[in-house]
Short mmCIF file of C-alpha atoms in Angstrom, two decimals:
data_model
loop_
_atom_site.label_atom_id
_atom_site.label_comp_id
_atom_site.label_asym_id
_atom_site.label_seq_id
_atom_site.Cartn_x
_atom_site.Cartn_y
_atom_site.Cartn_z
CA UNK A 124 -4.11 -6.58 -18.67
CA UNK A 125 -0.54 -7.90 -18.91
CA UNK A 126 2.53 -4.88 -18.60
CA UNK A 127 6.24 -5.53 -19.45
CA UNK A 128 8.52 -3.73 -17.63
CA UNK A 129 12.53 -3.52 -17.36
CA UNK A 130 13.20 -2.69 -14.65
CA UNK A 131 12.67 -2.03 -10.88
CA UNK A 132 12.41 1.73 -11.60
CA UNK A 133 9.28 0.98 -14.25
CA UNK A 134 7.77 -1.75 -12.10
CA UNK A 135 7.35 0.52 -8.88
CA UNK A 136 6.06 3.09 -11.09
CA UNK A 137 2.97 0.53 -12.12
CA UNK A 138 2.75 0.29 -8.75
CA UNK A 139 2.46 3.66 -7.83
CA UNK A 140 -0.28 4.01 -10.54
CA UNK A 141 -2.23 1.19 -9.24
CA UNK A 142 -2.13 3.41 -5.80
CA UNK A 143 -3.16 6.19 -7.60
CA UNK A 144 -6.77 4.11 -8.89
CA UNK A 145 -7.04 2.66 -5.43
CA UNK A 146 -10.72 2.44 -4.40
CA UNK A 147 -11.77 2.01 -0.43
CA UNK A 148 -12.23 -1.24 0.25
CA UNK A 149 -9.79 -2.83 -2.68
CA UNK A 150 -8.25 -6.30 -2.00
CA UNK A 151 -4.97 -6.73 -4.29
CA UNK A 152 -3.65 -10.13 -4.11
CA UNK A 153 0.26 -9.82 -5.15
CA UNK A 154 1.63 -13.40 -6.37
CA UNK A 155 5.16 -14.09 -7.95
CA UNK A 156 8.07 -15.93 -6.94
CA UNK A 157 11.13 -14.41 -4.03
CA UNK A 158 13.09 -11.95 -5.83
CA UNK A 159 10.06 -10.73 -8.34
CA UNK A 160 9.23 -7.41 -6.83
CA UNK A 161 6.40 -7.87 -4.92
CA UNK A 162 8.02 -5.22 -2.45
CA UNK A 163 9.08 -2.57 -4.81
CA UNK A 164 5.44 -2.97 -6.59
CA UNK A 165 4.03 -2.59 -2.60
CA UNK A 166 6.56 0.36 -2.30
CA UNK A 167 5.24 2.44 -5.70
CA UNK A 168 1.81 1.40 -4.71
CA UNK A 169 1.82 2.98 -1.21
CA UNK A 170 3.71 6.05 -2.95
CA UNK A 171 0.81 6.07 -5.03
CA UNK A 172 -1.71 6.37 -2.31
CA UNK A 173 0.39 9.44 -0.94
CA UNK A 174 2.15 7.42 2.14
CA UNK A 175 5.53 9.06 2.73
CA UNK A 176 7.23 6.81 5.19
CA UNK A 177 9.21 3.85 4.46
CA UNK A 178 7.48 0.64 3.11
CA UNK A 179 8.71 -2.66 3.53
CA UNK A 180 7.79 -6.63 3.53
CA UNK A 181 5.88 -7.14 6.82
CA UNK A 182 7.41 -10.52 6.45
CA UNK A 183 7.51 -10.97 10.38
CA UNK A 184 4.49 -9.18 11.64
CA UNK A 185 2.18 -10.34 8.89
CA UNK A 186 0.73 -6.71 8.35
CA UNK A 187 2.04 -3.66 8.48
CA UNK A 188 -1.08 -0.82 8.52
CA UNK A 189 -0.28 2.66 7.05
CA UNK A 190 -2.59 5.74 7.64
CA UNK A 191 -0.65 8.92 5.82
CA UNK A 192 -2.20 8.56 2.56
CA UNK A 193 -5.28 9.40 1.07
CA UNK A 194 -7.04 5.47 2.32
CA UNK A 195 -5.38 3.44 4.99
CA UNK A 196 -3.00 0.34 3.56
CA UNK A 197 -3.04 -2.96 5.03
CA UNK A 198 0.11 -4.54 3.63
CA UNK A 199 0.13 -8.29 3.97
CA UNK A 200 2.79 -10.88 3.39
CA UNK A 201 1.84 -13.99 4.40
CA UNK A 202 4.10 -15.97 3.36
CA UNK A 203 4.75 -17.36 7.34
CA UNK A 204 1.53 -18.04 7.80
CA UNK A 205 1.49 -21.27 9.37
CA UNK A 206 -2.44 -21.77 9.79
CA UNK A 207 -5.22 -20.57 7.99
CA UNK A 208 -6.18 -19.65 11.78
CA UNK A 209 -3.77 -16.75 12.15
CA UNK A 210 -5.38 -14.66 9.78
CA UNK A 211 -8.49 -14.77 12.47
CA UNK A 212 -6.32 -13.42 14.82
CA UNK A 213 -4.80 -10.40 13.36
CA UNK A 214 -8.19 -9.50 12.50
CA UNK A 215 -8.01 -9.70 8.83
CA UNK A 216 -11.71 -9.33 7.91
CA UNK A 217 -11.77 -5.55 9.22
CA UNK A 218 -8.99 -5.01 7.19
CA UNK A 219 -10.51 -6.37 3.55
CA UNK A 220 -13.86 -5.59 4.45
CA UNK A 221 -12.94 -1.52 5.47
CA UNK A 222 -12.35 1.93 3.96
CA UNK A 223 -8.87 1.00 3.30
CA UNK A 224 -7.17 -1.35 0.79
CA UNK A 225 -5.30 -4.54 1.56
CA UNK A 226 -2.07 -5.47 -0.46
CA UNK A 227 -1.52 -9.09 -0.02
CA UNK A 228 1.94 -11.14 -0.85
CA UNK A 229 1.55 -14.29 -1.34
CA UNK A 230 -1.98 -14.13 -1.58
CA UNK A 231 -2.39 -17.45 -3.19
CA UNK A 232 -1.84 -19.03 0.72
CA UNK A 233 -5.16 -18.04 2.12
CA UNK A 234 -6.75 -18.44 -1.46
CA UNK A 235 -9.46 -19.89 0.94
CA UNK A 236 -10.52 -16.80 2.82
CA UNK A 237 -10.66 -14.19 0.08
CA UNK A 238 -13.06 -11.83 -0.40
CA UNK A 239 -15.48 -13.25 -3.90
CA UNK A 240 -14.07 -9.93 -5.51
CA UNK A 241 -10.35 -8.64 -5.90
CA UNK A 242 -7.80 -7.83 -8.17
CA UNK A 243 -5.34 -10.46 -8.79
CA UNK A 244 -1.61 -9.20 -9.79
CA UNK A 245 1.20 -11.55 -10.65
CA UNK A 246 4.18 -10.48 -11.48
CA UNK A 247 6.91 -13.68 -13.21
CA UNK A 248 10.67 -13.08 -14.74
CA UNK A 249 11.99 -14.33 -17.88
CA UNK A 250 15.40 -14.49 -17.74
CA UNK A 251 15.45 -14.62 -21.24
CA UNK A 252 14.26 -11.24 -21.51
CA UNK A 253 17.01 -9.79 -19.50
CA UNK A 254 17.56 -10.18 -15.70
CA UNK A 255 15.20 -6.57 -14.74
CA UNK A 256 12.29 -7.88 -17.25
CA UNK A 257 9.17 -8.76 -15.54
CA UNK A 258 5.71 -9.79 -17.07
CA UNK A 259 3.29 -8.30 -14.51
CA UNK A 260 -0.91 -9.33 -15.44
CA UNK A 261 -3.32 -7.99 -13.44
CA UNK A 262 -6.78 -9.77 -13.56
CA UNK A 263 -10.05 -8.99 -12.14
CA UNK A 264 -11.72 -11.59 -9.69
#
C-alpha cells in the first residue's frame, strides 16, 4: 500500500489510523530519512491507540513504553544504537514478543534481530512535490 500525503496534519492522521488497526503483539518498523516524520507518524499512531500524554522520539533512552491506551506501546528509535548488544539489554524481546506493539525508528539498524513477521513503513519526500509531500508505503513482512 503506498499513501500520499501533504502534509504533517494528513501524515499523523495515517498514523493515528494505523493505531486504530493495531493488533497485540504488532512490530512496525518506521524507516525514512531525519526530517520525514517518523515522530509525527509515532505521535498519530499512539493517538490512535488512545494514549493521551505527550509522545516524543525516545532518541536518548532508546524506548519510551506507554500504558494509557487500549495495548501498551513500545516506541523505539534506535538510531544511537551503537551495538547490536544493547538491544539485549533493554530487554527488547519482551517487548516484540508481548501483548503490546513496538514502533521502531530506524528499524533498518537491527534489521538482524527482527521478528520473521512485521509491518514495514517507510515514509521518503519529494521535494518536487512540494516541501509537506511525503510518499509513505507500508509493506507486509
Amino acid at each position: 500500500m503506498v499513501i500520499d500525503t501533504w502534509g504533517p496534519e494528513e501524515t499523523r492522521a495515517f498514523g493515528k489510523k494505523m493505531g486504530q488497526e493495531a493488533r497485540p503483539g504488532q512490530v512496525i518498523c518506521l524507516n525514512g530519512d531525519l526530517g520525514v516524520g517518523k515522530t509525527i507518524f509515532s505521535q498519530g499512531f499512539a493517538e490512535g491507540l488512545g494514549i493521551d500524554e505527550p509522545v516524543n522520539s525516545p532518541t536518548f533512552t532508546i524506548v519510551q513504553q506507554y500504558d494509557t491506551g487500549r495495548l501498551p506501546l513500545y516506541h523505539f528509535d534506535v538510531y544511537r544504537i551503537g551495538d547490536i548488544s544493547e538491544m539485549d539489554e533493554i530487554g527488547y524481546e519482551d517487548c516484540f514478543y508481548g501483548d503490546g506493539v513496538s514502533l521502531i525508528e530506524w528499524a533498518d539498524l537491527i534489521r538482524e534481530i527482527l521478528p520473521d513477521h512485521y509491518t514495514q513503513i517507510t515514509i521518503l519526500k519529494d521535494l518536487e512535490k512540494g516541501f509537506d509531500y511525503r510518499k509513505i508505503s507500508v509493506n507486509e513482512q
